[in-house]
PDB file of C-alpha atoms in Angstrom:
ATOM      1  CA  UNK U 526      76.136  88.546 106.363  1.00 38.00           C
ATOM      2  CA  UNK U 527      77.896  87.909 109.698  1.00 45.00           C
ATOM      3  CA  UNK U 528      81.073  89.981 109.592  1.00 43.00           C
ATOM      4  CA  UNK U 529      82.318  88.467 112.834  1.00 44.00           C
ATOM      5  CA  UNK U 530      82.600  85.028 111.249  1.00 46.00           C
ATOM      6  CA  UNK U 531      85.256  86.097 108.717  1.00 68.00           C
ATOM      7  CA  UNK U 532      86.784  89.176 110.293  1.00 89.00           C
ATOM      8  CA  UNK U 533      87.196  88.955 114.097  1.00 92.00           C
ATOM      9  CA  UNK U 534      87.667  85.695 115.966  1.00 90.00           C
ATOM     10  CA  UNK U 535      89.026  84.516 119.290  1.00 87.00           C
ATOM     11  CA  UNK U 536      92.309  82.647 118.956  1.00 85.00           C
ATOM     12  CA  UNK U 537      92.149  79.030 120.135  1.00 76.00           C
ATOM     13  CA  UNK U 538      94.853  76.387 120.699  1.00 65.00           C
ATOM     14  CA  UNK U 539      96.058  74.854 117.465  1.00 68.00           C
ATOM     15  CA  UNK U 540      95.404  77.946 115.358  1.00 76.00           C
ATOM     16  CA  UNK U 541      97.514  78.650 112.275  1.00 78.00           C
ATOM     17  CA  UNK U 542      99.378  81.954 112.703  1.00 80.00           C
ATOM     18  CA  UNK U 543      99.432  82.765 109.005  1.00 84.00           C
ATOM     19  CA  UNK U 544      95.622  82.874 108.987  1.00 86.00           C
ATOM     20  CA  UNK U 545      95.673  86.287 110.669  1.00 93.00           C
ATOM     21  CA  UNK U 546      96.397  89.774 109.392  1.00 95.00           C
ATOM     22  CA  UNK U 547      97.049  91.007 112.951  1.00 96.00           C
ATOM     23  CA  UNK U 548      96.471  90.002 116.554  1.00 95.00           C
ATOM     24  CA  UNK U 549      94.664  92.047 119.217  1.00 96.00           C
ATOM     25  CA  UNK U 550      95.854  91.445 122.787  1.00 95.00           C
ATOM     26  CA  UNK U 551      93.302  92.450 125.422  1.00 93.00           C
ATOM     27  CA  UNK U 552      94.334  93.358 128.959  1.00 86.00           C
ATOM     28  CA  UNK U 553      90.697  93.015 130.086  1.00 79.00           C
ATOM     29  CA  UNK U 554      87.430  91.578 128.824  1.00 77.00           C
ATOM     30  CA  UNK U 555      85.994  93.826 126.110  1.00 83.00           C
ATOM     31  CA  UNK U 556      82.841  92.189 124.805  1.00 86.00           C
ATOM     32  CA  UNK U 557      81.335  95.543 123.798  1.00 88.00           C
ATOM     33  CA  UNK U 558      84.383  96.417 121.713  1.00 90.00           C
ATOM     34  CA  UNK U 559      84.477  93.002 120.005  1.00 91.00           C
ATOM     35  CA  UNK U 560      80.769  93.315 119.227  1.00 90.00           C
ATOM     36  CA  UNK U 561      81.320  96.764 117.701  1.00 92.00           C
ATOM     37  CA  UNK U 562      84.167  95.415 115.581  1.00 93.00           C
ATOM     38  CA  UNK U 563      82.027  92.507 114.403  1.00 90.00           C
ATOM     39  CA  UNK U 564      79.500  94.971 112.984  1.00 92.00           C
ATOM     40  CA  UNK U 565      82.079  96.536 110.653  1.00 94.00           C
ATOM     41  CA  UNK U 566      82.673  95.118 107.195  1.00 93.00           C
ATOM     42  CA  UNK U 567      86.198  94.370 106.014  1.00 93.00           C
ATOM     43  CA  UNK U 568      86.906  95.481 102.456  1.00 92.00           C
ATOM     44  CA  UNK U 569      89.751  93.055 102.115  1.00 88.00           C
ATOM     45  CA  UNK U 570      89.995  89.314 102.641  1.00 89.00           C
ATOM     46  CA  UNK U 571      91.528  88.941 106.077  1.00 93.00           C
ATOM     47  CA  UNK U 572      90.931  87.819 109.638  1.00 93.00           C
ATOM     48  CA  UNK U 573      92.044  89.417 112.890  1.00 95.00           C
ATOM     49  CA  UNK U 574      92.689  87.237 115.937  1.00 93.00           C
ATOM     50  CA  UNK U 575      91.871  88.248 119.505  1.00 93.00           C
ATOM     51  CA  UNK U 576      93.855  86.989 122.503  1.00 91.00           C
ATOM     52  CA  UNK U 577      93.280  87.704 126.177  1.00 88.00           C
ATOM     53  CA  UNK U 578      96.378  88.632 128.137  1.00 83.00           C
ATOM     54  CA  UNK U 579      95.494  86.030 130.749  1.00 78.00           C
ATOM     55  CA  UNK U 580      95.453  83.210 128.190  1.00 78.00           C
ATOM     56  CA  UNK U 581      97.824  80.336 128.949  1.00 76.00           C
ATOM     57  CA  UNK U 582     101.031  80.393 126.905  1.00 77.00           C
ATOM     58  CA  UNK U 583     100.547  84.009 125.841  1.00 85.00           C
ATOM     59  CA  UNK U 584     104.280  84.818 125.657  1.00 85.00           C
ATOM     60  CA  UNK U 585     105.005  81.926 123.298  1.00 85.00           C
ATOM     61  CA  UNK U 586     102.064  82.989 121.125  1.00 85.00           C
ATOM     62  CA  UNK U 587     103.375  86.552 120.905  1.00 87.00           C
ATOM     63  CA  UNK U 588     106.850  85.297 120.060  1.00 87.00           C
ATOM     64  CA  UNK U 589     105.396  83.125 117.303  1.00 87.00           C
ATOM     65  CA  UNK U 590     103.485  86.096 115.910  1.00 89.00           C
ATOM     66  CA  UNK U 591     106.605  88.287 115.823  1.00 89.00           C
ATOM     67  CA  UNK U 592     108.552  85.552 114.060  1.00 88.00           C
ATOM     68  CA  UNK U 593     105.755  85.458 111.469  1.00 90.00           C
ATOM     69  CA  UNK U 594     105.839  89.276 111.078  1.00 90.00           C
ATOM     70  CA  UNK U 595     102.230  89.621 112.255  1.00 94.00           C
ATOM     71  CA  UNK U 596     101.542  93.011 113.879  1.00 95.00           C
ATOM     72  CA  UNK U 597     100.455  92.985 117.512  1.00 96.00           C
ATOM     73  CA  UNK U 598      97.878  95.476 118.815  1.00 97.00           C
ATOM     74  CA  UNK U 599      97.766  95.828 122.600  1.00 96.00           C
ATOM     75  CA  UNK U 600      94.668  97.435 124.154  1.00 94.00           C
ATOM     76  CA  UNK U 601      94.886  98.494 127.786  1.00 90.00           C
ATOM     77  CA  UNK U 602      93.542 101.132 130.189  1.00 87.00           C
ATOM     78  CA  UNK U 603      96.967 102.442 131.320  1.00 88.00           C
ATOM     79  CA  UNK U 604     100.213 103.254 129.467  1.00 90.00           C
ATOM     80  CA  UNK U 605     102.547 100.301 128.965  1.00 92.00           C
ATOM     81  CA  UNK U 606     105.853 100.295 130.808  1.00 92.00           C
ATOM     82  CA  UNK U 607     108.996 101.202 128.923  1.00 94.00           C
ATOM     83  CA  UNK U 608     110.522  97.790 129.677  1.00 93.00           C
ATOM     84  CA  UNK U 609     107.475  95.994 128.265  1.00 92.00           C
ATOM     85  CA  UNK U 610     107.487  97.932 125.008  1.00 94.00           C
ATOM     86  CA  UNK U 611     111.235  97.641 124.416  1.00 95.00           C
ATOM     87  CA  UNK U 612     111.754  94.034 125.551  1.00 91.00           C
ATOM     88  CA  UNK U 613     114.022  92.053 123.172  1.00 88.00           C
ATOM     89  CA  UNK U 614     114.580  95.062 120.886  1.00 92.00           C
ATOM     90  CA  UNK U 615     118.014  96.215 119.770  1.00 94.00           C
ATOM     91  CA  UNK U 616     116.773  99.682 118.797  1.00 95.00           C
ATOM     92  CA  UNK U 617     113.574 101.715 118.938  1.00 96.00           C
ATOM     93  CA  UNK U 618     111.897 103.690 116.149  1.00 96.00           C
ATOM     94  CA  UNK U 619     108.723 105.165 117.577  1.00 97.00           C
ATOM     95  CA  UNK U 620     105.522 106.955 116.628  1.00 97.00           C
ATOM     96  CA  UNK U 621     104.174 108.657 119.733  1.00 96.00           C
ATOM     97  CA  UNK U 622     100.665 110.137 119.808  1.00 96.00           C
ATOM     98  CA  UNK U 623     100.003 111.803 123.139  1.00 93.00           C
ATOM     99  CA  UNK U 624      98.656 115.257 124.059  1.00 92.00           C
ATOM    100  CA  UNK U 625     101.874 116.284 125.826  1.00 89.00           C
ATOM    101  CA  UNK U 626     104.596 115.445 128.279  1.00 75.00           C
ATOM    102  CA  UNK U 627     102.183 115.930 131.151  1.00 65.00           C
ATOM    103  CA  UNK U 628     100.418 112.780 129.911  1.00 59.00           C
ATOM    104  CA  UNK U 629     102.335 109.487 129.783  1.00 65.00           C
ATOM    105  CA  UNK U 630     105.312 111.614 130.804  1.00 68.00           C
ATOM    106  CA  UNK U 631     107.600 108.802 131.948  1.00 78.00           C
ATOM    107  CA  UNK U 632     107.180 106.766 128.775  1.00 87.00           C
ATOM    108  CA  UNK U 633     107.870 109.735 126.478  1.00 88.00           C
ATOM    109  CA  UNK U 634     110.855 110.901 128.519  1.00 90.00           C
ATOM    110  CA  UNK U 635     112.458 107.456 128.522  1.00 93.00           C
ATOM    111  CA  UNK U 636     112.209 107.104 124.749  1.00 95.00           C
ATOM    112  CA  UNK U 637     113.566 110.609 124.191  1.00 93.00           C
ATOM    113  CA  UNK U 638     116.573 110.034 126.433  1.00 93.00           C
ATOM    114  CA  UNK U 639     117.414 106.408 125.615  1.00 95.00           C
ATOM    115  CA  UNK U 640     120.454 105.933 123.329  1.00 94.00           C
ATOM    116  CA  UNK U 641     118.770 103.039 121.507  1.00 96.00           C
ATOM    117  CA  UNK U 642     115.969 105.306 120.244  1.00 97.00           C
ATOM    118  CA  UNK U 643     116.990 105.868 116.622  1.00 94.00           C
ATOM    119  CA  UNK U 644     113.895 107.861 115.650  1.00 94.00           C
ATOM    120  CA  UNK U 645     110.900 109.333 117.431  1.00 96.00           C
ATOM    121  CA  UNK U 646     107.973 111.119 115.793  1.00 97.00           C
ATOM    122  CA  UNK U 647     105.793 112.867 118.374  1.00 96.00           C
ATOM    123  CA  UNK U 648     102.523 113.783 116.691  1.00 97.00           C
ATOM    124  CA  UNK U 649      99.623 115.819 118.013  1.00 95.00           C
ATOM    125  CA  UNK U 650     101.253 117.220 121.124  1.00 94.00           C
ATOM    126  CA  UNK U 651      99.786 120.415 122.598  1.00 94.00           C
ATOM    127  CA  UNK U 652     102.329 123.061 123.556  1.00 94.00           C
ATOM    128  CA  UNK U 653     100.667 124.074 126.817  1.00 93.00           C
ATOM    129  CA  UNK U 654     100.760 120.436 127.947  1.00 91.00           C
ATOM    130  CA  UNK U 655     104.375 119.887 126.920  1.00 91.00           C
ATOM    131  CA  UNK U 656     107.416 121.023 128.864  1.00 89.00           C
ATOM    132  CA  UNK U 657     110.032 123.161 127.073  1.00 92.00           C
ATOM    133  CA  UNK U 658     112.645 120.694 128.326  1.00 91.00           C
ATOM    134  CA  UNK U 659     110.991 117.825 126.425  1.00 90.00           C
ATOM    135  CA  UNK U 660     110.922 119.810 123.185  1.00 92.00           C
ATOM    136  CA  UNK U 661     114.540 120.884 123.673  1.00 94.00           C
ATOM    137  CA  UNK U 662     115.591 117.244 124.121  1.00 93.00           C
ATOM    138  CA  UNK U 663     113.709 116.273 120.958  1.00 93.00           C
ATOM    139  CA  UNK U 664     115.473 118.965 118.971  1.00 92.00           C
ATOM    140  CA  UNK U 665     118.856 118.057 120.439  1.00 92.00           C
ATOM    141  CA  UNK U 666     118.490 114.518 119.060  1.00 93.00           C
ATOM    142  CA  UNK U 667     116.963 115.689 115.756  1.00 93.00           C
ATOM    143  CA  UNK U 668     113.720 113.819 116.356  1.00 94.00           C
ATOM    144  CA  UNK U 669     110.428 114.860 114.740  1.00 92.00           C
ATOM    145  CA  UNK U 670     107.767 116.666 116.787  1.00 93.00           C
ATOM    146  CA  UNK U 671     104.555 117.718 115.027  1.00 96.00           C
ATOM    147  CA  UNK U 672     102.363 120.048 117.058  1.00 96.00           C
ATOM    148  CA  UNK U 673      98.592 119.554 116.941  1.00 97.00           C
ATOM    149  CA  UNK U 674      98.033 122.879 115.171  1.00 96.00           C
ATOM    150  CA  UNK U 675     100.709 122.166 112.541  1.00 96.00           C
ATOM    151  CA  UNK U 676      99.278 118.708 111.939  1.00 97.00           C
ATOM    152  CA  UNK U 677      95.800 120.158 111.476  1.00 96.00           C
ATOM    153  CA  UNK U 678      97.079 122.679 108.920  1.00 95.00           C
ATOM    154  CA  UNK U 679      98.635 119.892 106.832  1.00 93.00           C
ATOM    155  CA  UNK U 680      97.847 116.378 108.065  1.00 93.00           C
ATOM    156  CA  UNK U 681      99.719 114.799 105.123  1.00 93.00           C
ATOM    157  CA  UNK U 682     102.954 116.026 106.736  1.00 93.00           C
ATOM    158  CA  UNK U 683     102.542 113.296 109.372  1.00 96.00           C
ATOM    159  CA  UNK U 684     102.828 110.422 106.884  1.00 96.00           C
ATOM    160  CA  UNK U 685     106.599 110.659 106.193  1.00 95.00           C
ATOM    161  CA  UNK U 686     107.261 110.960 109.926  1.00 96.00           C
ATOM    162  CA  UNK U 687     105.345 107.724 110.568  1.00 96.00           C
ATOM    163  CA  UNK U 688     106.429 105.729 107.536  1.00 94.00           C
ATOM    164  CA  UNK U 689     109.554 103.869 108.697  1.00 92.00           C
ATOM    165  CA  UNK U 690     108.882 103.495 112.433  1.00 95.00           C
ATOM    166  CA  UNK U 691     108.017 100.104 113.902  1.00 95.00           C
ATOM    167  CA  UNK U 692     106.567 100.939 117.344  1.00 97.00           C
ATOM    168  CA  UNK U 693     103.296 102.858 117.604  1.00 98.00           C
ATOM    169  CA  UNK U 694     102.171 104.294 120.932  1.00 97.00           C
ATOM    170  CA  UNK U 695      98.701 105.865 121.035  1.00 96.00           C
ATOM    171  CA  UNK U 696      97.246 107.621 124.053  1.00 93.00           C
ATOM    172  CA  UNK U 697      93.494 107.972 123.508  1.00 92.00           C
ATOM    173  CA  UNK U 698      93.458 111.026 125.756  1.00 90.00           C
ATOM    174  CA  UNK U 699      95.001 112.811 122.764  1.00 93.00           C
ATOM    175  CA  UNK U 700      91.442 112.861 121.341  1.00 94.00           C
ATOM    176  CA  UNK U 701      89.356 115.832 122.396  1.00 94.00           C
ATOM    177  CA  UNK U 702      86.689 115.064 124.999  1.00 90.00           C
ATOM    178  CA  UNK U 703      83.705 115.767 122.751  1.00 90.00           C
ATOM    179  CA  UNK U 704      84.844 113.050 120.315  1.00 91.00           C
ATOM    180  CA  UNK U 705      85.472 110.442 123.021  1.00 84.00           C
ATOM    181  CA  UNK U 706      83.145 111.108 125.968  1.00 81.00           C
ATOM    182  CA  UNK U 707      83.601 108.999 129.086  1.00 70.00           C
ATOM    183  CA  UNK U 708      87.114 108.074 128.065  1.00 68.00           C
ATOM    184  CA  UNK U 709      90.043 108.862 130.339  1.00 69.00           C
ATOM    185  CA  UNK U 710      90.719 112.214 128.674  1.00 73.00           C
ATOM    186  CA  UNK U 711      89.105 115.443 129.823  1.00 77.00           C
ATOM    187  CA  UNK U 712      90.684 118.065 127.548  1.00 86.00           C
ATOM    188  CA  UNK U 713      88.395 120.190 125.345  1.00 91.00           C
ATOM    189  CA  UNK U 714      91.190 120.294 122.742  1.00 94.00           C
ATOM    190  CA  UNK U 715      92.855 117.448 120.906  1.00 94.00           C
ATOM    191  CA  UNK U 716      92.736 115.298 117.803  1.00 96.00           C
ATOM    192  CA  UNK U 717      89.430 114.873 115.996  1.00 96.00           C
ATOM    193  CA  UNK U 718      88.235 111.275 115.715  1.00 95.00           C
ATOM    194  CA  UNK U 719      88.790 111.189 111.956  1.00 96.00           C
ATOM    195  CA  UNK U 720      92.316 112.554 112.378  1.00 97.00           C
ATOM    196  CA  UNK U 721      93.302 109.620 114.577  1.00 97.00           C
ATOM    197  CA  UNK U 722      91.784 107.252 112.004  1.00 97.00           C
ATOM    198  CA  UNK U 723      93.978 108.861 109.319  1.00 97.00           C
ATOM    199  CA  UNK U 724      97.086 108.542 111.489  1.00 98.00           C
ATOM    200  CA  UNK U 725      96.561 104.817 112.056  1.00 97.00           C
ATOM    201  CA  UNK U 726      96.046 104.384 108.308  1.00 96.00           C
ATOM    202  CA  UNK U 727      99.538 105.795 107.838  1.00 95.00           C
ATOM    203  CA  UNK U 728     100.833 103.341 110.440  1.00 96.00           C
ATOM    204  CA  UNK U 729      99.207 100.400 108.683  1.00 94.00           C
ATOM    205  CA  UNK U 730     101.016 100.942 105.386  1.00 91.00           C
ATOM    206  CA  UNK U 731     104.410 101.209 107.076  1.00 88.00           C
ATOM    207  CA  UNK U 732     106.809  98.538 105.852  1.00 82.00           C
ATOM    208  CA  UNK U 733     108.206  98.304 109.405  1.00 89.00           C
ATOM    209  CA  UNK U 734     104.964  98.006 111.400  1.00 93.00           C
ATOM    210  CA  UNK U 735     105.591  95.670 114.315  1.00 94.00           C
ATOM    211  CA  UNK U 736     103.447  96.624 117.304  1.00 96.00           C
ATOM    212  CA  UNK U 737     100.834  99.139 118.365  1.00 97.00           C
ATOM    213  CA  UNK U 738     100.001  99.990 121.976  1.00 97.00           C
ATOM    214  CA  UNK U 739      96.704 101.795 122.547  1.00 95.00           C
ATOM    215  CA  UNK U 740      95.706 102.977 126.004  1.00 92.00           C
ATOM    216  CA  UNK U 741      93.332 105.375 127.682  1.00 86.00           C
ATOM    217  CA  UNK U 742      90.349 103.084 127.155  1.00 77.00           C
ATOM    218  CA  UNK U 743      88.280 102.903 130.374  1.00 69.00           C
ATOM    219  CA  UNK U 744      88.864  99.860 132.518  1.00 62.00           C
ATOM    220  CA  UNK U 745      86.104  97.279 132.685  1.00 56.00           C
ATOM    221  CA  UNK U 746      84.252  98.412 129.553  1.00 51.00           C
ATOM    222  CA  UNK U 747      82.724 101.452 131.292  1.00 55.00           C
ATOM    223  CA  UNK U 748      83.018 103.722 128.269  1.00 57.00           C
ATOM    224  CA  UNK U 749      80.074 105.178 126.414  1.00 68.00           C
ATOM    225  CA  UNK U 750      78.866 103.437 123.247  1.00 82.00           C
ATOM    226  CA  UNK U 751      80.365 106.315 121.231  1.00 85.00           C
ATOM    227  CA  UNK U 752      83.850 105.846 122.709  1.00 86.00           C
ATOM    228  CA  UNK U 753      83.685 102.098 122.122  1.00 89.00           C
ATOM    229  CA  UNK U 754      82.481 102.617 118.577  1.00 92.00           C
ATOM    230  CA  UNK U 755      85.283 105.112 117.933  1.00 93.00           C
ATOM    231  CA  UNK U 756      87.957 102.664 119.072  1.00 93.00           C
ATOM    232  CA  UNK U 757      86.442  99.959 116.863  1.00 95.00           C
ATOM    233  CA  UNK U 758      86.576 102.300 113.858  1.00 96.00           C
ATOM    234  CA  UNK U 759      90.174 103.291 114.650  1.00 97.00           C
ATOM    235  CA  UNK U 760      91.128  99.617 114.644  1.00 97.00           C
ATOM    236  CA  UNK U 761      89.197  99.029 111.395  1.00 97.00           C
ATOM    237  CA  UNK U 762      91.219 101.767 109.668  1.00 97.00           C
ATOM    238  CA  UNK U 763      94.427 100.176 110.910  1.00 97.00           C
ATOM    239  CA  UNK U 764      93.463  96.723 109.635  1.00 97.00           C
ATOM    240  CA  UNK U 765      92.301  98.019 106.266  1.00 96.00           C
ATOM    241  CA  UNK U 766      95.590  99.817 105.662  1.00 95.00           C
ATOM    242  CA  UNK U 767      97.620  96.750 106.679  1.00 95.00           C
ATOM    243  CA  UNK U 768      95.574  94.628 104.284  1.00 93.00           C
ATOM    244  CA  UNK U 769      96.505  96.761 101.256  1.00 88.00           C
ATOM    245  CA  UNK U 770      99.932  95.163 101.302  1.00 73.00           C
ATOM    246  CA  UNK U 771     101.562  98.225  99.739  1.00 70.00           C
ATOM    247  CA  UNK U 772     104.764  97.936 101.711  1.00 72.00           C
ATOM    248  CA  UNK U 773     107.545  99.551  99.727  1.00 84.00           C
ATOM    249  CA  UNK U 774     111.183  99.275 100.703  1.00 88.00           C
ATOM    250  CA  UNK U 775     113.638 101.503  98.813  1.00 91.00           C
ATOM    251  CA  UNK U 776     116.483  99.543 100.431  1.00 90.00           C
ATOM    252  CA  UNK U 777     115.384  96.353  98.645  1.00 89.00           C
ATOM    253  CA  UNK U 778     117.192  95.839  95.292  1.00 88.00           C
ATOM    254  CA  UNK U 779     114.301  93.765  93.945  1.00 90.00           C
ATOM    255  CA  UNK U 780     111.868  96.657  94.434  1.00 90.00           C
ATOM    256  CA  UNK U 781     113.757  99.347  92.537  1.00 89.00           C
ATOM    257  CA  UNK U 782     111.397  98.937  89.595  1.00 90.00           C
ATOM    258  CA  UNK U 783     108.683 100.417  91.812  1.00 91.00           C
ATOM    259  CA  UNK U 784     110.467 103.782  91.987  1.00 95.00           C
ATOM    260  CA  UNK U 785     111.355 106.625  89.668  1.00 96.00           C
ATOM    261  CA  UNK U 786     114.728 108.212  90.467  1.00 94.00           C
ATOM    262  CA  UNK U 787     115.053 111.983  90.149  1.00 95.00           C
ATOM    263  CA  UNK U 788     118.003 114.354  90.538  1.00 95.00           C
ATOM    264  CA  UNK U 789     117.783 117.988  91.595  1.00 95.00           C
ATOM    265  CA  UNK U 790     120.719 120.412  91.347  1.00 93.00           C
ATOM    266  CA  UNK U 791     120.943 123.017  94.101  1.00 87.00           C
ATOM    267  CA  UNK U 792     123.247 125.993  94.626  1.00 78.00           C
ATOM    268  CA  UNK U 793     126.036 127.541  92.599  1.00 68.00           C
ATOM    269  CA  UNK U 794     128.138 124.393  92.953  1.00 73.00           C
ATOM    270  CA  UNK U 795     125.297 122.225  91.624  1.00 77.00           C
ATOM    271  CA  UNK U 796     124.999 120.034  94.675  1.00 84.00           C
ATOM    272  CA  UNK U 797     122.827 117.026  93.740  1.00 90.00           C
ATOM    273  CA  UNK U 798     119.855 115.853  95.760  1.00 93.00           C
ATOM    274  CA  UNK U 799     118.521 112.422  94.874  1.00 94.00           C
ATOM    275  CA  UNK U 800     114.788 111.725  95.205  1.00 97.00           C
ATOM    276  CA  UNK U 801     112.769 108.526  94.821  1.00 96.00           C
ATOM    277  CA  UNK U 802     109.129 108.603  93.785  1.00 96.00           C
ATOM    278  CA  UNK U 803     106.874 105.574  94.206  1.00 95.00           C
ATOM    279  CA  UNK U 804     105.017 104.641  91.040  1.00 92.00           C
ATOM    280  CA  UNK U 805     102.227 102.935  92.976  1.00 89.00           C
ATOM    281  CA  UNK U 806     101.610 105.004  96.138  1.00 90.00           C
ATOM    282  CA  UNK U 807     102.941 108.430  95.035  1.00 92.00           C
ATOM    283  CA  UNK U 808     105.155 108.607  98.130  1.00 94.00           C
ATOM    284  CA  UNK U 809     108.565 110.317  98.122  1.00 96.00           C
ATOM    285  CA  UNK U 810     112.007 109.692  99.641  1.00 96.00           C
ATOM    286  CA  UNK U 811     115.278 111.600  99.703  1.00 96.00           C
ATOM    287  CA  UNK U 812     118.347 109.444  99.102  1.00 93.00           C
ATOM    288  CA  UNK U 813     121.153 110.560 101.410  1.00 88.00           C
ATOM    289  CA  UNK U 814     124.658 109.437 100.397  1.00 83.00           C
ATOM    290  CA  UNK U 815     127.360 109.504 103.072  1.00 78.00           C
ATOM    291  CA  UNK U 816     131.111 109.476 102.544  1.00 75.00           C
ATOM    292  CA  UNK U 817     131.398 105.868 103.725  1.00 76.00           C
ATOM    293  CA  UNK U 818     129.224 104.766 100.790  1.00 78.00           C
ATOM    294  CA  UNK U 819     126.148 104.016 102.904  1.00 84.00           C
ATOM    295  CA  UNK U 820     122.804 105.193 101.538  1.00 88.00           C
ATOM    296  CA  UNK U 821     119.857 106.309 103.651  1.00 89.00           C
ATOM    297  CA  UNK U 822     116.347 106.750 102.304  1.00 93.00           C
ATOM    298  CA  UNK U 823     114.502 109.501 104.139  1.00 94.00           C
ATOM    299  CA  UNK U 824     110.699 109.734 103.860  1.00 95.00           C
ATOM    300  CA  UNK U 825     109.626 113.158 102.630  1.00 95.00           C
ATOM    301  CA  UNK U 826     106.723 114.917 100.906  1.00 94.00           C
ATOM    302  CA  UNK U 827     106.145 116.063  97.345  1.00 95.00           C
ATOM    303  CA  UNK U 828     106.244 119.639  98.654  1.00 94.00           C
ATOM    304  CA  UNK U 829     109.875 119.128  99.692  1.00 94.00           C
ATOM    305  CA  UNK U 830     110.740 117.868  96.208  1.00 96.00           C
ATOM    306  CA  UNK U 831     108.976 120.889  94.687  1.00 95.00           C
ATOM    307  CA  UNK U 832     110.871 123.204  97.048  1.00 94.00           C
ATOM    308  CA  UNK U 833     114.178 121.615  96.011  1.00 94.00           C
ATOM    309  CA  UNK U 834     113.344 122.357  92.384  1.00 95.00           C
ATOM    310  CA  UNK U 835     113.197 126.022  93.428  1.00 93.00           C
ATOM    311  CA  UNK U 836     116.643 125.811  95.007  1.00 91.00           C
ATOM    312  CA  UNK U 837     115.535 125.316  98.616  1.00 92.00           C
ATOM    313  CA  UNK U 838     117.331 122.752 100.747  1.00 90.00           C
ATOM    314  CA  UNK U 839     114.699 120.467 102.378  1.00 90.00           C
ATOM    315  CA  UNK U 840     114.547 120.715 106.171  1.00 89.00           C
ATOM    316  CA  UNK U 841     114.114 116.922 106.322  1.00 90.00           C
ATOM    317  CA  UNK U 842     117.414 116.407 104.504  1.00 89.00           C
ATOM    318  CA  UNK U 843     119.213 118.803 106.834  1.00 87.00           C
ATOM    319  CA  UNK U 844     117.779 117.234 110.000  1.00 88.00           C
ATOM    320  CA  UNK U 845     118.743 113.691 109.016  1.00 87.00           C
ATOM    321  CA  UNK U 846     122.192 114.766 107.855  1.00 82.00           C
ATOM    322  CA  UNK U 847     122.824 116.344 111.255  1.00 84.00           C
ATOM    323  CA  UNK U 848     121.406 113.334 113.100  1.00 84.00           C
ATOM    324  CA  UNK U 849     123.429 110.768 111.150  1.00 78.00           C
ATOM    325  CA  UNK U 850     126.630 112.707 111.625  1.00 74.00           C
ATOM    326  CA  UNK U 851     125.815 112.861 115.320  1.00 56.00           C
ATOM    327  CA  UNK U 852     125.575 109.068 115.705  1.00 53.00           C
TER     328      UNK U 852
END
């Protein structure tokens, strides 16, 4: 069986956009990576298109893909510019995977400070590589940092942080050197290869997935076969999760049948917390009701629901309440 024939293919003029699950945009020629991808077997029925950045009419193709709600995956050796990532966007909800503010510092700082950034989940940062000022700014805006050690203790905690964000920024130097030799990273500490694969799986099932920028891949295909193979497997996990089609939107009236609604009474005044539980993916949300009648659905974990049953106010609820009142 030739997996390449029905899984990965170069996009040619006259293609039908709806034929593709996602599009990969290459900043440079990556024959080794495409060959590694072609050796992997999709477990769903889908195709992924590949476009070179130098291809004629690239901007119109990308616009067409966005209009068709097809995720775009950009692969490049260096971090993208802030203006490139945020072009034509009214607001930014971001998943950021970098080892710290000393890496890709400008990009992280601009998202943290920009008023149009509505949410930012910084996952896998290492404290000794991250300035106290960056963490203080995150806390001041009630964003969601998840330190590498905390993530490793409970990797499921990352899923609610990722769930509703549309932009995904992945610095491959966040992977420890022994798992990605000959990449651009040199740190002995960092994410394990399988941990990054799990994180991109969470990204793929997001109902808001729009674009993913991945950088830190050596220029000119000069990586080791292991690093190339790792990137191919990371992409495979992303595509497989997108293909499940389990996008759930608690804001959609037509999807309410997918959820079980639960109420939890807290405190002596019996304050009510409203939870939603997905009947198909087992995911949880907190329903936050504001005085103006607007409802917000906040991704959370089962552990936070269980804690509420014991009378504990979820930290996620408190953080979002403070953030929304701040806006």
